[in-house]
Short mmCIF file of C-alpha atoms and ligand atoms in Angstrom, two decimals:
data_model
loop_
_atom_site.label_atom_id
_atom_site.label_comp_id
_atom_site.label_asym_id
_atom_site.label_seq_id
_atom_site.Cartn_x
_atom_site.Cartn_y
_atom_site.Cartn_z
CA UNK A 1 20.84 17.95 -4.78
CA UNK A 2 23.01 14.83 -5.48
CA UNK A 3 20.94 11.85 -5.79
CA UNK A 4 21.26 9.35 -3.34
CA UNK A 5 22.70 5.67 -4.53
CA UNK A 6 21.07 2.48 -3.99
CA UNK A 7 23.41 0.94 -0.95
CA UNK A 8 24.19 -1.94 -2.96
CA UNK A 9 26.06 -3.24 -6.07
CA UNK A 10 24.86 -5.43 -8.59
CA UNK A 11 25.95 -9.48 -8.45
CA UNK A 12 24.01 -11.21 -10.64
CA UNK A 13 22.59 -10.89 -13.64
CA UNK A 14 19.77 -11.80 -15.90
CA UNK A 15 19.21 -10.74 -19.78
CA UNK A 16 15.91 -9.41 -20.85
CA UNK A 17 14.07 -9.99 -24.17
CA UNK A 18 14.20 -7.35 -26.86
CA UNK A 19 11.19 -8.43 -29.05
CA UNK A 20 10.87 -6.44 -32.48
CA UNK A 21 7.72 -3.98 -32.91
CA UNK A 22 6.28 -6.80 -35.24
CA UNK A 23 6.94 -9.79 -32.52
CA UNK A 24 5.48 -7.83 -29.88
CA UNK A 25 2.35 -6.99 -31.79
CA UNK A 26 1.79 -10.62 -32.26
CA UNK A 27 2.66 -11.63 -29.07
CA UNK A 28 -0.31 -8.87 -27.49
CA UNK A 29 -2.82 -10.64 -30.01
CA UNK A 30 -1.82 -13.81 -29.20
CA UNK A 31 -2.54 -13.01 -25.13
CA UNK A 32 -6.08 -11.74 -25.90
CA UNK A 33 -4.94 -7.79 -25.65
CA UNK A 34 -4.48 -8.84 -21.87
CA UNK A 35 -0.82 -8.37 -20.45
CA UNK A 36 -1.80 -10.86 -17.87
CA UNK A 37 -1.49 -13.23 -20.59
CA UNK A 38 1.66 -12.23 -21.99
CA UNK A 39 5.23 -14.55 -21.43
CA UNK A 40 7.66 -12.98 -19.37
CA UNK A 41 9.94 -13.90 -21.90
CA UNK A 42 8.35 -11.33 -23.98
CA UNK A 43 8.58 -8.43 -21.69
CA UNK A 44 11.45 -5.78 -21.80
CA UNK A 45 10.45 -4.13 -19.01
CA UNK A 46 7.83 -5.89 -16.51
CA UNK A 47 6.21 -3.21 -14.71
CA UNK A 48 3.23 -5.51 -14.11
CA UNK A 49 3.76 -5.65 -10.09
CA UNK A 50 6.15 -4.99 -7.11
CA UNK A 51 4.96 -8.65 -6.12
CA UNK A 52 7.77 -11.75 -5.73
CA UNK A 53 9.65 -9.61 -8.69
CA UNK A 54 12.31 -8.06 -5.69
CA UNK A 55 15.99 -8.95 -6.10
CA UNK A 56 17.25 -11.21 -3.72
CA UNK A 57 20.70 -10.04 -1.41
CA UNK A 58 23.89 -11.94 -0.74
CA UNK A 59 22.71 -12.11 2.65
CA UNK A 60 19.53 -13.74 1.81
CA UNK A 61 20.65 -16.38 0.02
CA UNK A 62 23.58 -17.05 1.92
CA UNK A 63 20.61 -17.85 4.91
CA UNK A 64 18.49 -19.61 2.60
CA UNK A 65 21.44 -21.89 1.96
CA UNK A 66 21.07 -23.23 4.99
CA UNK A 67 17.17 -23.74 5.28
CA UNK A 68 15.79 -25.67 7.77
CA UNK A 69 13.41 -27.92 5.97
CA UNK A 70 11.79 -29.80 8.84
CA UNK A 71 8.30 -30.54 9.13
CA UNK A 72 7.49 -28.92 12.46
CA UNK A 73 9.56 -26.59 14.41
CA UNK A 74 12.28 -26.21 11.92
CA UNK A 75 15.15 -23.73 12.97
CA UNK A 76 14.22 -21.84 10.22
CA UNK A 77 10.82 -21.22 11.37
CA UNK A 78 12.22 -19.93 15.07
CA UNK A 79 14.57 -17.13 13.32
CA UNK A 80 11.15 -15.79 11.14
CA UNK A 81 8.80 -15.70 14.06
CA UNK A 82 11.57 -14.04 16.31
CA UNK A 83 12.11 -11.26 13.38
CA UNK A 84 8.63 -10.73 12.49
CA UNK A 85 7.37 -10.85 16.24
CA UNK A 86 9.94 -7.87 17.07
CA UNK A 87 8.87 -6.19 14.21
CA UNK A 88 5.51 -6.02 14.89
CA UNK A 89 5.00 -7.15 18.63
CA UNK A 90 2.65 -9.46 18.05
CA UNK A 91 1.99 -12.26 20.65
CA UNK A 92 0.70 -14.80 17.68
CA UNK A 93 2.42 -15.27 14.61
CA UNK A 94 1.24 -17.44 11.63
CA UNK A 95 3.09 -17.98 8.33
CA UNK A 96 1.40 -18.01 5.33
CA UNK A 97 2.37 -18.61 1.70
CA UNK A 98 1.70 -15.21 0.73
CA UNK A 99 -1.08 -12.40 1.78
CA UNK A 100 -4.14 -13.65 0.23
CA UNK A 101 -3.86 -17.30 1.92
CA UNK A 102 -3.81 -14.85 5.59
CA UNK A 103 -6.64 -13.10 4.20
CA UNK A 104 -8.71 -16.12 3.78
CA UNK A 105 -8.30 -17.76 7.11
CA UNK A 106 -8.46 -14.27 8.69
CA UNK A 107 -11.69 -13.84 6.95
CA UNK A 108 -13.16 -16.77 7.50
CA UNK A 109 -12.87 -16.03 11.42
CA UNK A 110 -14.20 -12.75 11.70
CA UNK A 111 -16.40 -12.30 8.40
CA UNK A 112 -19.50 -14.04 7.01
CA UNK A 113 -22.81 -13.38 5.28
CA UNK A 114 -24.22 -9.85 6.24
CA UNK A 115 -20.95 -8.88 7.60
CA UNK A 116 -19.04 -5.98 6.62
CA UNK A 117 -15.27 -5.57 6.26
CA UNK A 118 -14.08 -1.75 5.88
CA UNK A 119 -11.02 -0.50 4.66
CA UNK A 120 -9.19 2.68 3.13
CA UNK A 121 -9.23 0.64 -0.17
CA UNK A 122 -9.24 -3.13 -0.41
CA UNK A 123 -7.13 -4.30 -2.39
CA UNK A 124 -8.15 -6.35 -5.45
CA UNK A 125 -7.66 -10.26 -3.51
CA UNK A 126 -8.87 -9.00 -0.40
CA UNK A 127 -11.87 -6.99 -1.89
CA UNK A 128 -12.92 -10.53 -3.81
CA UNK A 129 -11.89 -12.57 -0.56
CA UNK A 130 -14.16 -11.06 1.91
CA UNK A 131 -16.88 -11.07 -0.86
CA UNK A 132 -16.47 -14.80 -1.28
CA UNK A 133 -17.40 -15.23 1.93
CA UNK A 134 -20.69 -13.41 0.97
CA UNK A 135 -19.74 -10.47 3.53
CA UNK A 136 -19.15 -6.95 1.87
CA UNK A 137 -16.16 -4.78 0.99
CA UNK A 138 -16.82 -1.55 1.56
CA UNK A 139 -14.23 1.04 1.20
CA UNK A 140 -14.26 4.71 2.46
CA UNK A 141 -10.83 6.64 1.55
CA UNK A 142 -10.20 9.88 2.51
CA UNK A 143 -11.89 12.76 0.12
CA UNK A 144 -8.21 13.99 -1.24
CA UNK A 145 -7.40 10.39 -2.38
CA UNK A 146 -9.39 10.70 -5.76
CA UNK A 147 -8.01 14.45 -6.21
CA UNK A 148 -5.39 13.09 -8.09
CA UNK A 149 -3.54 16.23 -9.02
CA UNK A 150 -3.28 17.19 -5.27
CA UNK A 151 -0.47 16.74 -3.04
CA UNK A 152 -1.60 16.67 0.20
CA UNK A 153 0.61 14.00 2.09
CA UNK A 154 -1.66 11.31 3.53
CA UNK A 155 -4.16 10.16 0.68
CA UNK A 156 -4.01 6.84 1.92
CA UNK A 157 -6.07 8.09 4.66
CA UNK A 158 -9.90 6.40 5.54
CA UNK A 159 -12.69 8.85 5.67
CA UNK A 160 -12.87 9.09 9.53
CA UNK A 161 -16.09 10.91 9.49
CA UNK A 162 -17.31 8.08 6.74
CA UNK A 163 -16.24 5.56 9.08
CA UNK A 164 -17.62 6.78 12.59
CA UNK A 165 -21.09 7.23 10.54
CA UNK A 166 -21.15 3.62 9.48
CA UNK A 167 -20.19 2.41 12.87
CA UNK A 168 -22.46 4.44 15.07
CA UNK A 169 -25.29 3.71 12.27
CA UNK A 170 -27.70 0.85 11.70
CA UNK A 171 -24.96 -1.14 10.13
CA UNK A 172 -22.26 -0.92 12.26
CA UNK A 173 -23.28 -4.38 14.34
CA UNK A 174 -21.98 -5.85 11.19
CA UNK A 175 -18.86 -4.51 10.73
CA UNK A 176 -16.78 -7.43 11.24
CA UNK A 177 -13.56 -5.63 11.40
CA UNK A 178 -12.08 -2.21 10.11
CA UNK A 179 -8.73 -3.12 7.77
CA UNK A 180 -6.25 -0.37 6.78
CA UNK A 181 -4.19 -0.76 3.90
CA UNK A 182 -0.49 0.64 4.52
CA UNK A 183 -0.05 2.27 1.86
CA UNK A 184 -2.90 2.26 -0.14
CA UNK A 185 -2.30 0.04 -3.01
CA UNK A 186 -5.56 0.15 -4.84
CA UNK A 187 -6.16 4.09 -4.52
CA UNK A 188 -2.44 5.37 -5.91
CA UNK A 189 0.32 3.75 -3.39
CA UNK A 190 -0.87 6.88 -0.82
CA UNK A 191 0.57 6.18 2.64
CA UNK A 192 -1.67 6.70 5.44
CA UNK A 193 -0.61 8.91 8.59
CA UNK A 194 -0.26 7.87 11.98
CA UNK A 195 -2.78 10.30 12.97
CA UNK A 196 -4.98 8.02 11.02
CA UNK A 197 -4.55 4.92 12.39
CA UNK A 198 -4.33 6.21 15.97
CA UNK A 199 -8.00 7.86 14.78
CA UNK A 200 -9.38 3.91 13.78
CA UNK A 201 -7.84 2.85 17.07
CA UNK A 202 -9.83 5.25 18.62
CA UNK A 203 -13.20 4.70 17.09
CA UNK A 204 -12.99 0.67 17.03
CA UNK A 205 -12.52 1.16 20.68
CA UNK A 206 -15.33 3.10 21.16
CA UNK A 207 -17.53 0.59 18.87
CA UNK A 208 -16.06 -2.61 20.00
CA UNK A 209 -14.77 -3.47 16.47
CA UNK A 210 -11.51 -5.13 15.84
CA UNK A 211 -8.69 -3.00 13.81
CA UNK A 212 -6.64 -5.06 11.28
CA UNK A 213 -3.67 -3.58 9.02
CA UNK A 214 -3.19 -5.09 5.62
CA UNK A 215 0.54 -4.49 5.86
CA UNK A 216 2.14 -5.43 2.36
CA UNK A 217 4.00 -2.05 2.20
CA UNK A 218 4.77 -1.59 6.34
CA UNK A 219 8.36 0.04 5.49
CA UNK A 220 7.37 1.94 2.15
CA UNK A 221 4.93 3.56 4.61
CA UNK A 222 6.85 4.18 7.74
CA UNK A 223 9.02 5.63 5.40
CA UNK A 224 6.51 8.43 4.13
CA UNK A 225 5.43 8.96 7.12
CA UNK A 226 9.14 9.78 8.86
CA UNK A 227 9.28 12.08 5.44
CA UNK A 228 6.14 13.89 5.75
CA UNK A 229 4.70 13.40 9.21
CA UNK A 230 6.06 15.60 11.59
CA UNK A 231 6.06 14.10 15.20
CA UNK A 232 8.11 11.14 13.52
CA UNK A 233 10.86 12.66 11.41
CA UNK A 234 13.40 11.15 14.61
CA UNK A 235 12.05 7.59 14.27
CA UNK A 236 13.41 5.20 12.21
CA UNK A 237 11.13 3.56 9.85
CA UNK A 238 11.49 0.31 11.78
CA UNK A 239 10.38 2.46 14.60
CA UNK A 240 7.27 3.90 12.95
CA UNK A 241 6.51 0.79 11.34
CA UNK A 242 6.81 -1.22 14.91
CA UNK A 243 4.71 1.77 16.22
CA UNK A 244 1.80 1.35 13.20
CA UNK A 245 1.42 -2.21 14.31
CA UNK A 246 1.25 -2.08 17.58
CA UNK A 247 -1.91 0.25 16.76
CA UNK A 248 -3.43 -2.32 15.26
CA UNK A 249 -5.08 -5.68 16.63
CA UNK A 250 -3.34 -7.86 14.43
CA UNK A 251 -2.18 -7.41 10.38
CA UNK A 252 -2.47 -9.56 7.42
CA UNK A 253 0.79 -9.19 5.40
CA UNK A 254 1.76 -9.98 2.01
CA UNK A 255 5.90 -10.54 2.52
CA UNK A 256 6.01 -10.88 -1.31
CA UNK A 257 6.34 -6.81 -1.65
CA UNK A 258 8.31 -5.54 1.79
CA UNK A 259 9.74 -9.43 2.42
CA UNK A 260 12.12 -8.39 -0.46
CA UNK A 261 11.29 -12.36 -1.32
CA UNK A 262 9.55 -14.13 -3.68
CA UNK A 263 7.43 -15.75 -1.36
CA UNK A 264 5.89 -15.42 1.94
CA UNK A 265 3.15 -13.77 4.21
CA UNK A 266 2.33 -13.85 8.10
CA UNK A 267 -0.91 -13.30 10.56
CA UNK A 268 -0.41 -11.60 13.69
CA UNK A 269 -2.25 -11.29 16.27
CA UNK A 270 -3.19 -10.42 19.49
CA UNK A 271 -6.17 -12.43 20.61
CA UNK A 272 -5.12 -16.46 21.50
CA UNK A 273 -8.61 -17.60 20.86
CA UNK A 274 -8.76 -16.11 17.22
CA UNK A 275 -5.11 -17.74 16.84
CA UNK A 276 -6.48 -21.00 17.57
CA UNK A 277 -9.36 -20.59 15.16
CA UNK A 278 -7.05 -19.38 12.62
CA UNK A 279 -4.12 -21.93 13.06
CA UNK A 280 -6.77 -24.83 12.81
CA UNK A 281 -7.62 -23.46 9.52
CA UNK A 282 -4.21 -22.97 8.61
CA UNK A 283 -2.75 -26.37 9.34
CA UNK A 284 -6.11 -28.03 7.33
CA UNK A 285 -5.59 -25.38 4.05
CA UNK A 286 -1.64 -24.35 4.22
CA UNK A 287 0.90 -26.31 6.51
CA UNK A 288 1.83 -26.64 9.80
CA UNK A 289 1.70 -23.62 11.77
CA UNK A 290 5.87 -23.13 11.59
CA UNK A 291 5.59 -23.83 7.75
CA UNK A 292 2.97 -22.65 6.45
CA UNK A 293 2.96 -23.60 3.32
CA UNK A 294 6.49 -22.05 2.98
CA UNK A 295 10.06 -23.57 2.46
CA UNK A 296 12.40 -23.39 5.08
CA UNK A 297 14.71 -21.60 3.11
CA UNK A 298 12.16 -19.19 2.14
CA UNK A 299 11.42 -18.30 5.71
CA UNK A 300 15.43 -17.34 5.96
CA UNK A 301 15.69 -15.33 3.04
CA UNK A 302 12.31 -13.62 5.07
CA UNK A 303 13.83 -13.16 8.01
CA UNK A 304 16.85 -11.47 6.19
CA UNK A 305 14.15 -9.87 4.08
CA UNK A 306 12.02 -8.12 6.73
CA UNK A 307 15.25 -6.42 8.09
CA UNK A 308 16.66 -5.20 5.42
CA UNK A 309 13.55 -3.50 4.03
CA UNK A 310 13.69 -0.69 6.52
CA UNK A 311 17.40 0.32 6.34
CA UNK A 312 16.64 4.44 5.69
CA UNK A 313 19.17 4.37 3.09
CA UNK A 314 17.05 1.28 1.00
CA UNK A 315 14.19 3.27 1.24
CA UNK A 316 15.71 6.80 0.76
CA UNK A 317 17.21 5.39 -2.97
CA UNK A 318 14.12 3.80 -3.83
CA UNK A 319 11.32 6.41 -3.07
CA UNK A 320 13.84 9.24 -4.69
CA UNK A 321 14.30 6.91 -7.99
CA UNK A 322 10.23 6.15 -8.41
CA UNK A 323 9.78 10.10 -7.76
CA UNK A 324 12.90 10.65 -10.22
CA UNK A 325 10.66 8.61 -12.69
CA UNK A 326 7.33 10.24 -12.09
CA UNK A 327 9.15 13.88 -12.97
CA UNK A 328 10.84 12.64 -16.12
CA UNK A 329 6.91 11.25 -17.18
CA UNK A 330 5.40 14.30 -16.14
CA UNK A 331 7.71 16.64 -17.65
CA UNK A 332 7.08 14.35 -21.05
CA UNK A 333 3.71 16.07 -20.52
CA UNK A 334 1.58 12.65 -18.65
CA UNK A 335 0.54 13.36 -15.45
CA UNK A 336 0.68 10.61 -12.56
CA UNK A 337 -1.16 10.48 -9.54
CA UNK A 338 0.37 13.02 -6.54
CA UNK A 339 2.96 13.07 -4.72
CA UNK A 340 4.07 10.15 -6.11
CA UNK A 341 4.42 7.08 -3.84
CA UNK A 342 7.58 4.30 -3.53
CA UNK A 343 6.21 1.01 -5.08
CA UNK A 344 4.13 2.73 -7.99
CA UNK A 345 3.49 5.32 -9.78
CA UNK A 346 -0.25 5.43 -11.55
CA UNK A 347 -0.66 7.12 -14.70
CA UNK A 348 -3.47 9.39 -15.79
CA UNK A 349 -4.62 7.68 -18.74
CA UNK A 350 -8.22 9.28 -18.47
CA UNK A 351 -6.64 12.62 -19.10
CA UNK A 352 -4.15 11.40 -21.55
CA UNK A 353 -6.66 10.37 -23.97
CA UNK A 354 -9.71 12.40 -23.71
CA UNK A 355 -11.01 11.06 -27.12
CA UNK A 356 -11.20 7.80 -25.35
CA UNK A 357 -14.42 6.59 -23.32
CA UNK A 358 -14.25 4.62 -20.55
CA UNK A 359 -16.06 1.56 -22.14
CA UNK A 360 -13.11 1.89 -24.49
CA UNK A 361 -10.85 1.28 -21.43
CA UNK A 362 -8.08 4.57 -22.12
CA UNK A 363 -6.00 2.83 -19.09
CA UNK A 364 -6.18 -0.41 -20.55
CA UNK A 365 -5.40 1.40 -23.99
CA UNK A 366 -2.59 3.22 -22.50
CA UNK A 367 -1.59 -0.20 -21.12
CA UNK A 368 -1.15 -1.51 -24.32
CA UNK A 369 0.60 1.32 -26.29
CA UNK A 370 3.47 0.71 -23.53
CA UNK A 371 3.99 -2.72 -24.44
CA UNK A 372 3.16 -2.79 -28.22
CA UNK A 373 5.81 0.53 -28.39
CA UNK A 374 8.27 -0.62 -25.88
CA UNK A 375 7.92 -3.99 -24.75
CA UNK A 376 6.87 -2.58 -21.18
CA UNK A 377 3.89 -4.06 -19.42
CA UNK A 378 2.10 -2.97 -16.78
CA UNK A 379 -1.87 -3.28 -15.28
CA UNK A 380 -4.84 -1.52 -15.48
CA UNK A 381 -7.05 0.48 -12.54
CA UNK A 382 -9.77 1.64 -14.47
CA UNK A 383 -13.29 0.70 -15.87
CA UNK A 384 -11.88 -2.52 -16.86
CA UNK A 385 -10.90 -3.60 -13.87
CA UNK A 386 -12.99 -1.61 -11.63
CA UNK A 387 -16.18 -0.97 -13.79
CA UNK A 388 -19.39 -3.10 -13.74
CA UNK A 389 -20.41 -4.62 -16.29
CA UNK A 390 -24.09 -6.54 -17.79
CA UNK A 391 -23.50 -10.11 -19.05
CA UNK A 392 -22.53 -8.76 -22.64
CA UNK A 393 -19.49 -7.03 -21.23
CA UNK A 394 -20.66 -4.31 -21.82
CA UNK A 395 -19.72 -1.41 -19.17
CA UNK A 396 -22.65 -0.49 -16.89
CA UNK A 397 -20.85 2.01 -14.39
CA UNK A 398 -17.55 3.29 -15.17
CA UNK A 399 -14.65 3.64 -12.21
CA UNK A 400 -14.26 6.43 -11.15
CA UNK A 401 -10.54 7.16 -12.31
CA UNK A 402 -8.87 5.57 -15.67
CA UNK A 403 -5.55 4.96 -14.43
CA UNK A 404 -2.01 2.59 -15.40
CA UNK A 405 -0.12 1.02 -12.43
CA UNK A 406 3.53 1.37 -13.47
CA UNK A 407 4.58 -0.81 -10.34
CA UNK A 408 8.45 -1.08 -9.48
CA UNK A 409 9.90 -4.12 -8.68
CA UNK A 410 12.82 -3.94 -5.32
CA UNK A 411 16.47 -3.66 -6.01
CA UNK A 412 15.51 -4.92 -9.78
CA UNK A 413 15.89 -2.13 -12.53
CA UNK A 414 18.15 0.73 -13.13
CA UNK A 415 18.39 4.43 -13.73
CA UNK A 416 18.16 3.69 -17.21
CA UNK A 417 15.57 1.22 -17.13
CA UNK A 418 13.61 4.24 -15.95
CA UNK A 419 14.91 6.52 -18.62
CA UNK A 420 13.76 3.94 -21.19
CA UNK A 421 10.05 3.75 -19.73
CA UNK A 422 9.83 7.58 -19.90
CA UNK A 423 10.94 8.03 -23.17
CA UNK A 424 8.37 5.41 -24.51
CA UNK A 425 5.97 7.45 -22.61
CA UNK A 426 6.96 10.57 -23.84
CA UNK A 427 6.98 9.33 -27.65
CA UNK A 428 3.39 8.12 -26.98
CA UNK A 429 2.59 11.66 -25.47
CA UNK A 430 3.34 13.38 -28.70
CA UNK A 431 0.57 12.32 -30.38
CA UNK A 432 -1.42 9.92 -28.21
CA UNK A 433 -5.05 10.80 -30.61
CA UNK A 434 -3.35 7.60 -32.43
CA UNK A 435 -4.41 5.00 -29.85
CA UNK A 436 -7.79 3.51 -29.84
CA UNK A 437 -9.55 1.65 -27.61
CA UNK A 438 -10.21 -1.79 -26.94
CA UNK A 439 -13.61 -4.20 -25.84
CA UNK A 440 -14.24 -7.51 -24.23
CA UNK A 441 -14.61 -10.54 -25.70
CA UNK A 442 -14.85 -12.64 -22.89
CA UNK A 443 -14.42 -12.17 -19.21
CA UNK A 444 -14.42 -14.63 -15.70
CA UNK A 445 -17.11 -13.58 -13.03
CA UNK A 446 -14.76 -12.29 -10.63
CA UNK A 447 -11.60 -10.90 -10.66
CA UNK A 448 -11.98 -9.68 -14.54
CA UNK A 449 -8.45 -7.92 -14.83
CA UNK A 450 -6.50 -11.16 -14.38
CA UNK A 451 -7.87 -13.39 -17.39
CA UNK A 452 -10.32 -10.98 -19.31
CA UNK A 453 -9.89 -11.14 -23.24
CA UNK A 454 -10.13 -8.51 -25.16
CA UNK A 455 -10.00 -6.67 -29.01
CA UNK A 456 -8.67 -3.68 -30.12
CA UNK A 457 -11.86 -1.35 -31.67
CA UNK A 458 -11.12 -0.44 -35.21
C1 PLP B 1 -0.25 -8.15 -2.70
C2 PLP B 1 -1.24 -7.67 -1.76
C3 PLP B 1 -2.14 -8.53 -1.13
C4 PLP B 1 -2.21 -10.01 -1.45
O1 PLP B 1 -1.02 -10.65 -1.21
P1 PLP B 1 -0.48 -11.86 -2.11
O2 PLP B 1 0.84 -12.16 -1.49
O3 PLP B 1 -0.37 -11.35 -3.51
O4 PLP B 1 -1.45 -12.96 -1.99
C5 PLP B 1 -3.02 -8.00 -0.22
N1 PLP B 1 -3.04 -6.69 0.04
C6 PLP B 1 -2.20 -5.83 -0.53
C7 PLP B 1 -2.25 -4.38 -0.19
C8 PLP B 1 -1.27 -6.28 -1.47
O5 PLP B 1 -0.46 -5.41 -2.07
#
């Protein structure tokens, strides 16, 4: 099969840093062993997230150029909410300044102590977001999503019989509201089906419990779905996407992944009286409600953004290249999580380096070996991140997976960007016994991965 081309050319340009093994081995010490902490002028490859990293298109900045930047009801604002309210048919748009400033002021609305917030997988802001309201996170994914080797289609799926329990059970008068993460971000980029979220519709009817999407990935998943989903291979992933919200009773979306910006986020939603709560909040915290704490010209190169995301042959190109990549690393003898999604690909560290326990933090090893051999960084999901810990740092209950989020930024990095990543990878493969394993020296109370310091073990 020919491949299929990206359907665009490259216009501009930036270098990127080749550090010697030597500089990058100081550099790593120098950042506390965390990659967080690294300069990006330090990084060959930055495989750290799909997050703000997207390339920009002619289009987009051509409409940025001419950015409304009025206070309130800036023309700018107007072509935004027209794109993002056909996109998803919500009656109540609000922009944010990117998903985690939605989450808040959704949370705040519908969440509090004793209340529960369930998902597929939270992802990491959300999870700590709803906790700092002192409600709980609780997620329930589908069995298949932690048989990593599997390739059913839908691991992004929730546990349906999971979820029905806890609403029909003593705790389900605090569930506060049911949120589905398209795809599933935390839990190896799995899309979830249709099926799925017409299933949560179903049982948050019965229970009387709102339905929220946390939408960062809308088009990566309508894509998957129109690939492996039967009754919508004739939809278009705007379509299916379209279809997915209007499922839902509102979404919180990060635009900084499917916006193909840097910037950016939106509420929707259906119910006017939890708009007004919301927009309150938003105008006291973010901006105006047709800012948002955004530019003008960053709502343009959003509304550009939203629509070109889900042209088929965008997302044909890019899920083919990250699956490209996941063969090359698997045939270099690492295995990544199945089938392998669009915005990531997660590496099987746990398996890669057996000798390695997980208070030695293999992903987080694995992690490191990428950068200090190749200059490419990329994050943990593992016992670091994921594990809990007493106030020595020292790891109490493993996760249960030691994985490596190679994340892939939009419309940024070539074929042989890809080749070079896999051929570090397969080098490291060959004798991977040589990496050893790191521990804490010092770590924040919440949110570890982003600012934890750590040592490598001798
Ligand atoms: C990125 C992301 C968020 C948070 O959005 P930010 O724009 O980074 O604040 C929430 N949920 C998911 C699934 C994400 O990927």
């Amino acid at each position: 099969m020919p491949i299929t081309p990206p359907p665009y050319r490259i216009k501009v340009v930036e270098p990127i840093p080749f550090l010697s093994a030597g500089e990058r081995r100081g550099a790593l010490a120098e950042a506390g062993y965390n990659p967080f902490n690294l300069r990006a002028d330090q990084i060959t490859i930055d495989l750290l997230s799909d997050s703000g990293t997207g390339a920009t298109s002619a289009a987009q900045e051509a409409a940025a150029a001419v950015g409304d930047e009025s206070y309130a009801g800036a023309r700018s604002w107007f072509r935004f909410h027209d794109e993002i309210a056909e996109l998803t048919g919500y009656p109540h748009i609000l922009p944010v300044h990117q998903g985690r400033a939605g989450e808040r002021i959704l949370f705040s609305a519908l969440l509090g102590r004793g209340k529960i917030c369930v998902s597929n997988t939270h992802f990491d802001t959300t999870h700590a977001n709803v906790e700092l309201l002192g409600a709980e996170a609780r997620d329930l994914p589908c069995p298949e999503a932690l048989d990593f080797d599997s390739d059913e289609p839908f691991k992004g799926n929730i546990d349906l019989v999971a979820l029905e329990e806890l609403l029909g059970g003593p705790d389900g008068g605090r569930v506060g509201l049911v949120l589905m993460t398209i795809t599933n971000n935390g839990l190896g980029a799995q899309p979830v089906s249709m099926a799925n979220l017409q299933a949560v519709r179903a049982l948050c009817d019965r229970y009387g419990v709102r339905f929220f999407l946390d939408a960062a990935r809308f088009a990566e998943n309508a894509w998957l779905v129109r690939e492996r989903e039967e009754a919508y291979r004739n939809l278009t992933p705007r379509q299916i996407a379209h279809r997915a919200f209007q499922l839902a009773d509102g979404c919180v979306v990060s635009l900084k992944k499917d916006g193909l910006s840097s910037i950016g986020g939106f509420l929707g939603l259906r119910d006017v009286n939890l708009f007004a709560v919301c927009e309150a909040n938003l105008i006291a915290t973010e901006g105006f409600s047709t800012y948002g704490g955004l530019a003008g010209h960053d709502l343009e190169r959003l509304a550009v953004g939203v629509r070109e995301v889900t042209d088929p042959a965008y997302l044909q190109a890019r899920a083919e290249a990250t699956a490209r990549l996941a063969r090359r690393i698997n045939e270099a003898g690492v295995d990544t999580v199945q089938p392998a999604g669009v915005h990531a690909l997660y590496l099987n560290a746990g398996r890669l380096l057996p000798h390695l326990s997980p208070a030695e933090f293999p992903g987080h090893s694995l992690g490191c070996q990428l950068f200090l051999d190749g200059g490419i960084r990329c994050a943990e999901l593992g016992s670091l991140y994921l594990g809990t810990m007493d106030e020595q740092h020292r790891l109490l209950t493993p996760a249960p997976f030691e994985l490596v989020r190679l994340a892939i930024p939009r419309r940024v990095y070539s074929e042989e960007h890809f080749e070079y990543v896999a051929d570090v990878l397969a080098d490291i493969a060959k004798s991977p016994e040589r990496i050893r394993g790191y521990r804490i020296e010092s770590a924040p109370p919440v949110l570890r991965h982003f600012k934890v310091r750590l040592a490598p073990l001798s």
